[in-house]
Short mmCIF file of C-alpha atoms in Angstrom, two decimals:
data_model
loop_
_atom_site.label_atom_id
_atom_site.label_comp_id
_atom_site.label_asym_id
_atom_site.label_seq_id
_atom_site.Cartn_x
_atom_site.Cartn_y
_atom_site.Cartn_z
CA UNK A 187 90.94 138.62 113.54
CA UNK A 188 90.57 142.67 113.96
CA UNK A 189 92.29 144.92 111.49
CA UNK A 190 90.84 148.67 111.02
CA UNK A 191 89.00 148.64 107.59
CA UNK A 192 89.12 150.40 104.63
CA UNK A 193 87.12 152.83 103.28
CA UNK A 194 85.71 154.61 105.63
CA UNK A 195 85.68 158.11 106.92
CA UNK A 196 85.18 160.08 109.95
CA UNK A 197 81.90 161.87 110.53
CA UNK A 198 81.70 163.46 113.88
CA UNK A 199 80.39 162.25 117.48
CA UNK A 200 82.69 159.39 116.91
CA UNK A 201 80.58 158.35 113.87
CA UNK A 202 81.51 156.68 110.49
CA UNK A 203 80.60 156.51 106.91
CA UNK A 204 81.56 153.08 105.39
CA UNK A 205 81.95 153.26 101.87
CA UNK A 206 82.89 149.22 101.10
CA UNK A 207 79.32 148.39 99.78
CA UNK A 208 76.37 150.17 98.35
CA UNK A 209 74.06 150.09 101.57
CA UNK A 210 77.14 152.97 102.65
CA UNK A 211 76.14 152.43 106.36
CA UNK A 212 77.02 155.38 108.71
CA UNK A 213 77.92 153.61 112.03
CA UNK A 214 77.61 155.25 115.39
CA UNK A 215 80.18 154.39 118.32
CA UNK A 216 79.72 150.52 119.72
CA UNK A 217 77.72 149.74 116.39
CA UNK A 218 78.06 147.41 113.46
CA UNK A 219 77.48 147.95 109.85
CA UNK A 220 75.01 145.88 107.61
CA UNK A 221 76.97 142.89 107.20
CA UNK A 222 77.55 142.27 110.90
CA UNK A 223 81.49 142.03 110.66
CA UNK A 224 82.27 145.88 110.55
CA UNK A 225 82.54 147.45 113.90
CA UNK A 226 82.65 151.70 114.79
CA UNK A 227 84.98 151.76 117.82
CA UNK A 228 85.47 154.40 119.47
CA UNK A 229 85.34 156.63 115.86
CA UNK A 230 87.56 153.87 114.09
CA UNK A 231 86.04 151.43 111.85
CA UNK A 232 86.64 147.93 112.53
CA UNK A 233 87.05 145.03 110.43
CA UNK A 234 86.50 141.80 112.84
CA UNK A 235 86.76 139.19 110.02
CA UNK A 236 90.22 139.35 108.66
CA UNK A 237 91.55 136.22 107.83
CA UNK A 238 88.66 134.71 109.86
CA UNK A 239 87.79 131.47 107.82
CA UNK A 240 84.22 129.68 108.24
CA UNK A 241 84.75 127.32 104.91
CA UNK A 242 87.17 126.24 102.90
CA UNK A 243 86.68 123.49 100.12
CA UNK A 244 88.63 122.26 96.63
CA UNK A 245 86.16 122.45 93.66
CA UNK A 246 85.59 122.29 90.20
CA UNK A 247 85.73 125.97 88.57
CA UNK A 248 82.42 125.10 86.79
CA UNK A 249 81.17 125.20 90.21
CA UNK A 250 81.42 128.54 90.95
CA UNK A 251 79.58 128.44 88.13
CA UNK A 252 82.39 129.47 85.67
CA UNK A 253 82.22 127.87 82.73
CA UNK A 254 84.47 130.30 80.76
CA UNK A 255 87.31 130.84 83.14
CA UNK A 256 89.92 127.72 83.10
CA UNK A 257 87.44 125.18 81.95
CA UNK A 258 88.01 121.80 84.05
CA UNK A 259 90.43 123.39 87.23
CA UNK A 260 90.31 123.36 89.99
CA UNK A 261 89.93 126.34 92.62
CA UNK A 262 90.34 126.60 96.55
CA UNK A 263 87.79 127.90 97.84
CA UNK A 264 86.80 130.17 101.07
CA UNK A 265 84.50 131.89 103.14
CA UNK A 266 83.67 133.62 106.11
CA UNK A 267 80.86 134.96 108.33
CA UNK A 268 78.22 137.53 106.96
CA UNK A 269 76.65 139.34 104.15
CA UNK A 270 75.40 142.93 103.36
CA UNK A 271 72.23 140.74 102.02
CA UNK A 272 69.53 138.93 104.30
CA UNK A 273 68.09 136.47 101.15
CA UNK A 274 65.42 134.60 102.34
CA UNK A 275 66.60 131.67 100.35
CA UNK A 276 69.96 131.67 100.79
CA UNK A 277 71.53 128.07 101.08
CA UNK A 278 74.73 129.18 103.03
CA UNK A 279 72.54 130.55 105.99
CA UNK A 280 74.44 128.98 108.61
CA UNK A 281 77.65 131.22 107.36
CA UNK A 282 75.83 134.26 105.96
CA UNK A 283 73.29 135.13 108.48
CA UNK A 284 74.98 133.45 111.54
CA UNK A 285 76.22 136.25 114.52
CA UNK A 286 80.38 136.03 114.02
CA UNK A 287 80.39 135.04 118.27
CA UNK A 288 78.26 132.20 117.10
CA UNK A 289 80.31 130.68 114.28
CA UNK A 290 82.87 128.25 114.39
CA UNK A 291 85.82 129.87 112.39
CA UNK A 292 89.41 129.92 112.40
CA UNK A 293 92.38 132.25 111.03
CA UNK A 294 94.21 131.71 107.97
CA UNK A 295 96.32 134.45 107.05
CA UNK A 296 97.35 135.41 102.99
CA UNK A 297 100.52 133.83 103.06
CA UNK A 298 99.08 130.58 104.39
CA UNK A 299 96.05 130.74 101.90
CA UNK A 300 98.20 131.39 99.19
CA UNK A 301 100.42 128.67 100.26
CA UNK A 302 97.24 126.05 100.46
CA UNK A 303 96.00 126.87 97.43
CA UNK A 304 99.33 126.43 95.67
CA UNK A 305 99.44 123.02 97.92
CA UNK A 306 96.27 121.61 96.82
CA UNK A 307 97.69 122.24 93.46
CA UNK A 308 93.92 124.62 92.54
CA UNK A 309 94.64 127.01 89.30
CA UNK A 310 92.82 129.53 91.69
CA UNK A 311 91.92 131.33 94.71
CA UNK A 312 87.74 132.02 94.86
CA UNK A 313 85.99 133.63 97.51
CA UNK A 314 83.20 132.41 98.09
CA UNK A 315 80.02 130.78 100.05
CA UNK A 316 79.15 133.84 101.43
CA UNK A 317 80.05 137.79 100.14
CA UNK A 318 83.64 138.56 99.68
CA UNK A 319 82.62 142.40 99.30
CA UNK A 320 82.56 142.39 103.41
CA UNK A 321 86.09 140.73 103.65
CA UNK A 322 87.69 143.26 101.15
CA UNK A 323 90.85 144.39 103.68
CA UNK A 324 91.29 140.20 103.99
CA UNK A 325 90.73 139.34 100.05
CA UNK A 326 92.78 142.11 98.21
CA UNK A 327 95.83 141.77 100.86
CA UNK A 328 95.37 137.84 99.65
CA UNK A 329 94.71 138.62 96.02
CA UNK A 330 97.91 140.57 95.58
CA UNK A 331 99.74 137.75 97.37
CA UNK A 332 98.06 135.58 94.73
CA UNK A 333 98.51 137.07 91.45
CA UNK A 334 102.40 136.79 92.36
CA UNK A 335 102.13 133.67 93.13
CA UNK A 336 100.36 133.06 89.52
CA UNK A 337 96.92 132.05 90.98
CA UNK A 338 94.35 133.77 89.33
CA UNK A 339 91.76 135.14 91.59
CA UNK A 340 87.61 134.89 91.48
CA UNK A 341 84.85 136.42 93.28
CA UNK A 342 81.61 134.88 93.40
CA UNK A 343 79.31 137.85 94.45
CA UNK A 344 76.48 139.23 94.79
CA UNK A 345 77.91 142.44 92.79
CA UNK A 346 76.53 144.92 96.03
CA UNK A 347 80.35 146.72 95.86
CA UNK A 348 80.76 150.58 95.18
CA UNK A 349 82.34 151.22 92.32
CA UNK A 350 85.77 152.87 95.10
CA UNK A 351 85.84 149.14 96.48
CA UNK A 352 85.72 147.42 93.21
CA UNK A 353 88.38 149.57 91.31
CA UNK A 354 90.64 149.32 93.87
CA UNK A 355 90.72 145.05 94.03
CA UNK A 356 89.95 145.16 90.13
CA UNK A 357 93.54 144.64 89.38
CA UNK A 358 94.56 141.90 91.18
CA UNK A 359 90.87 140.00 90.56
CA UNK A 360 90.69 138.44 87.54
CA UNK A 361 87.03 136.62 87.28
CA UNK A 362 83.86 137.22 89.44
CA UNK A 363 80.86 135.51 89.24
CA UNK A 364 77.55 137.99 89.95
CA UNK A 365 74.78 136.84 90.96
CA UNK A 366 71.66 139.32 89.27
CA UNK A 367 68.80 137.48 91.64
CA UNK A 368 66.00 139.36 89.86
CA UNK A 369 65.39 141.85 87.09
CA UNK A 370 62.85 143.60 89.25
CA UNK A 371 63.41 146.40 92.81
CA UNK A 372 60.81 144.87 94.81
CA UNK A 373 62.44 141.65 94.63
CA UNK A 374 65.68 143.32 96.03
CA UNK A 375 63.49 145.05 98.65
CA UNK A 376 61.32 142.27 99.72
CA UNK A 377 63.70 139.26 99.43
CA UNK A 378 67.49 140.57 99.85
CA UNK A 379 66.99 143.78 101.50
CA UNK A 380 69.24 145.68 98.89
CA UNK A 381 68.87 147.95 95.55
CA UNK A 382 69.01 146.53 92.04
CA UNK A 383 70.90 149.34 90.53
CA UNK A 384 73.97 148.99 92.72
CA UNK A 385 74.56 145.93 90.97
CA UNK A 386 73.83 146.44 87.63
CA UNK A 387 76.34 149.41 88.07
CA UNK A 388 78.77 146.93 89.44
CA UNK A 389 78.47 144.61 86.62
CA UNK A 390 79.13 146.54 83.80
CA UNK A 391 82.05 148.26 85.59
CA UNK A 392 83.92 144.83 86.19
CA UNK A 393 83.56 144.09 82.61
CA UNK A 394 84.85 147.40 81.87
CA UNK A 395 87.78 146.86 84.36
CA UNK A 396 88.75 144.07 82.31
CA UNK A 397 87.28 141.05 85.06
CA UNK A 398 86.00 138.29 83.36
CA UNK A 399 82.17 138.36 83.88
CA UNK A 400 79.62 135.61 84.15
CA UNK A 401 76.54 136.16 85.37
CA UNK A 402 73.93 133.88 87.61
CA UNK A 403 70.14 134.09 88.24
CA UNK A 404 68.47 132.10 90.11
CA UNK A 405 64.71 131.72 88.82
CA UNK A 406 62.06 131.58 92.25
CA UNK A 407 58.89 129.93 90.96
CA UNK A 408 56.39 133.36 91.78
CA UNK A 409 58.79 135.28 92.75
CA UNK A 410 61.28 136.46 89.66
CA UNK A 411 60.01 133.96 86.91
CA UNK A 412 58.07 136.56 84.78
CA UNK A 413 59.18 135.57 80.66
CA UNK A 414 58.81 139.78 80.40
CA UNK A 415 61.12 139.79 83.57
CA UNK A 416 63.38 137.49 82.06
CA UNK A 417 63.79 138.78 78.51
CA UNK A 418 64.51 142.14 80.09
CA UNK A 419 67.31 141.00 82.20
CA UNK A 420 68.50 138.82 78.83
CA UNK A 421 68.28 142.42 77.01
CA UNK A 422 70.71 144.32 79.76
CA UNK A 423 73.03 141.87 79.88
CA UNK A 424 73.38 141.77 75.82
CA UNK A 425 73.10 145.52 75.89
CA UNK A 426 75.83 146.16 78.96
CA UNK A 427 78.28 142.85 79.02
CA UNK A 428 78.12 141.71 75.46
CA UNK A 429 76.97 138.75 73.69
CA UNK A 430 79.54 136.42 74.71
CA UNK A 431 78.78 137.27 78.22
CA UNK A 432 78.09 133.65 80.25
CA UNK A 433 74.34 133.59 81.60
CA UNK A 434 73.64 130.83 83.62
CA UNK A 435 70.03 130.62 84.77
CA UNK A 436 69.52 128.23 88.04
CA UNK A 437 67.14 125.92 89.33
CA UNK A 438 65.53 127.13 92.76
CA UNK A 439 65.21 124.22 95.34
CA UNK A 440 63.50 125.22 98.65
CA UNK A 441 66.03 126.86 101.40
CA UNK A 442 66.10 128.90 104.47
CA UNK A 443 63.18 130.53 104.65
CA UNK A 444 61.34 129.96 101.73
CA UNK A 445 61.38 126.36 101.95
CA UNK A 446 56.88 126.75 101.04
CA UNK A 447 57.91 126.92 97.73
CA UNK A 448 58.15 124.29 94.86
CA UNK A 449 61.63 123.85 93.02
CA UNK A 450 61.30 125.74 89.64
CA UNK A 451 59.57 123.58 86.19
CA UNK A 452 62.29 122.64 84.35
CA UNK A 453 60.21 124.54 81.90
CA UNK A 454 60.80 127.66 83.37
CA UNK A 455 64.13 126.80 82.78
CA UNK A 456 63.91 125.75 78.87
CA UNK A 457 61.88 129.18 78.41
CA UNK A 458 64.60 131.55 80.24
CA UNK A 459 67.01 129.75 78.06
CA UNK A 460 65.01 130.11 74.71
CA UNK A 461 64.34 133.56 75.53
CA UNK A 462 68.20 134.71 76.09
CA UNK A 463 69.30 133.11 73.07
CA UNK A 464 66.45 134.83 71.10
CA UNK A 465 67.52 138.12 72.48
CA UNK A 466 71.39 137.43 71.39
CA UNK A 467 73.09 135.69 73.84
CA UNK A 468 75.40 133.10 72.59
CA UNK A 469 76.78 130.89 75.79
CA UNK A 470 72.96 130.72 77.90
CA UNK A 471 73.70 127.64 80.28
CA UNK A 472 71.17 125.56 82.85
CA UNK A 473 72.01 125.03 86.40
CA UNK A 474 70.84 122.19 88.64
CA UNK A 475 69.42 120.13 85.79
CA UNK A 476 71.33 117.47 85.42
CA UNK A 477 71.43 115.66 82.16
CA UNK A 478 70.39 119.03 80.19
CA UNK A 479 72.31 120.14 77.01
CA UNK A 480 72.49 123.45 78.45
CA UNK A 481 75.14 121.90 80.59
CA UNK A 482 77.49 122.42 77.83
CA UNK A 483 78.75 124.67 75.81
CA UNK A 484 78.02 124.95 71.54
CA UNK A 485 79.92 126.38 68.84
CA UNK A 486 77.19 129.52 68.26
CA UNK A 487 77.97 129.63 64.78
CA UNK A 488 77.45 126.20 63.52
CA UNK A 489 76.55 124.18 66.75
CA UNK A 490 79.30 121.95 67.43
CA UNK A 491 79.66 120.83 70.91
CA UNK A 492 82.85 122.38 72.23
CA UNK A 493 82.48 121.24 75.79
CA UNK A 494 80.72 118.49 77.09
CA UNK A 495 80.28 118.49 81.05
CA UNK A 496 78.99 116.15 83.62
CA UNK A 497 77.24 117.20 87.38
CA UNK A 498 80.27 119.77 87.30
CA UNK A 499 83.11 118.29 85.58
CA UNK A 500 84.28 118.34 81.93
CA UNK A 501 84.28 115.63 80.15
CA UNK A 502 85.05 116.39 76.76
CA UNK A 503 86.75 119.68 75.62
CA UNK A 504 87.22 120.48 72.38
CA UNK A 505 88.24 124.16 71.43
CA UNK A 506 91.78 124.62 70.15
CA UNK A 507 94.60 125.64 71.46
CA UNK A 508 93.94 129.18 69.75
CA UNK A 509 90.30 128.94 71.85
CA UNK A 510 88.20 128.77 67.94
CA UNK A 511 85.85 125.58 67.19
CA UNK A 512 87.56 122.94 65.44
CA UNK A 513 85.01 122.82 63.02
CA UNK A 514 84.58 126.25 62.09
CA UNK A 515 86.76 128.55 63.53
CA UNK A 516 85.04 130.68 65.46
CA UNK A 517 86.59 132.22 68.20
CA UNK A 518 85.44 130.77 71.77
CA UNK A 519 85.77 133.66 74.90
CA UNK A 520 87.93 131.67 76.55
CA UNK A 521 89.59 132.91 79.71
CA UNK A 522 93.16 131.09 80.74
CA UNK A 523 93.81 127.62 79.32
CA UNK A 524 91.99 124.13 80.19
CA UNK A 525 92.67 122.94 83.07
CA UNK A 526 92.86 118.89 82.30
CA UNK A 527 90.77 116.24 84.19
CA UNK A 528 92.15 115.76 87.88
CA UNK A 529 91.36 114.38 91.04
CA UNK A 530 89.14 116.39 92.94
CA UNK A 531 90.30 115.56 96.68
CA UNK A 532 87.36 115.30 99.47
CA UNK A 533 86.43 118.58 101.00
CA UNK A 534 88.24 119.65 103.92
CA UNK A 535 84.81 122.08 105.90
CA UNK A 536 84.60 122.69 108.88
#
């Protein structure tokens, strides 16, 4: 669906400045933005994705990954066509980098999302599979709609917002996952065709808007897997989001176009791990290896297990009710309450 966009402004000869992401695209008459999905017509600036819905799933929170935001609920799940990033190993490709004429889609307006979610009986509303940032008009109309409804809300992002977008969908967005692919410019440049600063920035203003923060790297054997790399990115996050800030560091597995490439050691993985703890984090987690203790989550004053979790699931959760460690009480950064173990239905993609 077409609905003029937001921020935007008129620049003369029927051109625009969009000011939704950081690449701040000025768009000439007949021409699209970046992300493919914001059209200049005529002088007016064009969203052509509202409500237009390329996937839509049920899943386990501690997919998203968030590990500290309703611990074992579930959240629906959406996403539509394009990004304002060209990743060369991005696994949603067919929904990211696909032309919006080319995509099999259909409309789901906020009422009705809110109204599935709420159906499907989720805790939450994510946004996700591709960026939200490019569907803003679509996912703060929906967000509002949500937070009535008492769904909480989540972006999982790849944190390439200006800081006008982000405050103005920062109260009615209460979790985003941000995805900080490298710790390094060139790999922005070379790999994602974006700026590293952008969303550092955005980062450390969600956290000051209140959002609940978690942050994901994905570690590219080559590419971003430097320990000096690694340790730096461990030292901003401690420095900028805090200590209890949730790091998860991901296993690569060859995709799109940089399927040449070997998935990443497993220890890589262990040394990332060892290397944010050492520089203060307290919740450092390991994605796609199964089996690993870094699956759950420990106590980080005496050790206890608090949370014991499966491929995604929970399986054992046991911080109190006042979110401390039953055997110590230390307090556990806990957003919202557990969500209980449930039936995850199939997924319903299309």
């Amino acid at each position: 669906m077409i609905k003029e966009a937001m921020f935007y402004e008129k620049i003369g000869d029927d051109k625009v400045h969009c000011s939704l992401c950081a690449h701040r695209c000025k768009i000439a008459s007949g021409k699209r933005g970046f992300c493919g999905v914001r059209e200049n017509r005529n002088g007016d600036l064009y969203s052509l994705i509202y409500g237009t819905v390329s996937s839509e799933a049920i899943d386990p929170v501690e997919k998203k990954p968030l590990y500290h935001f309703f611990p074992g609920s579930y959240v629906y799940s959406v996403g539509t066509i394009g990004c304002n990033f060209r990743c060369k190993h991005c696994q949603n490709w067919s929904i990211s980098q696909v032309c919006l004429e080319d995509a099999y889609t259909k409309d789901i307006l906020p009422e009705e999302l809110v109204e599935r979610a709420l159906l499907s009986d989720s805790k939450s509303i994510a946004w996700t599979y591709n960026e939200p940032t490019i569907w803003h008009e679509y996912t703060y109309e929906s967000a509002k709609l949500a937070k009535e409804a008492g769904l909480g809300t989540i972006y999982v992002t790849n944190g390439y917002m200006t800081p006008e977008s982000l405050k103005h969908i920062a109260p009615y967005l209460d979790a985003a996952n941000i995805d900080i692919k490298a710790f390094n410019e060139k790999f922005y440049h070379d790999i994602a065709s974006a700026k590293l600063a952008p969303v550092l920035e955005a980062s450390a203003l969600a956290k000051e808007l209140g959002i609940h923060v978690e942050i994901t790297t994905l570690i590219i054997p080559g590419v971003n897997d430097s320990l000096d790399e690694l340790r730096e990115l461990s030292k901003w996050v401690y420095k900028n989001l805090g200590p209890d800030t949730p790091l998860h560091f991901t296993r690569f597995h060859p995709q799109y176009k940089m399927q040449d490439l070997s998935p990443t050691p497993v220890k890589t993985m262990e040394n990332a791990c060892k290397i944010a703890t050492e520089e203060g984090m307290k919740y450092v987690y390991m994605g796609n290896v199964p089996g690993s203790d870094r699956n759950n989550t420990f106590c980080p004053n005496c050790g206890k297990m608090l949370i014991l979790r499966g491929y995604f699931d929970v399986e054992k959760y046991e911080i109190t009710p006042e979110k401390t460690c039953p055997a110590c009480g230390e307090n556990i950064p806990i957003a919202g309450e557990y969500g209980g173990s449930k039936h995850l239905p199939d997924d319903d993609r299309f």
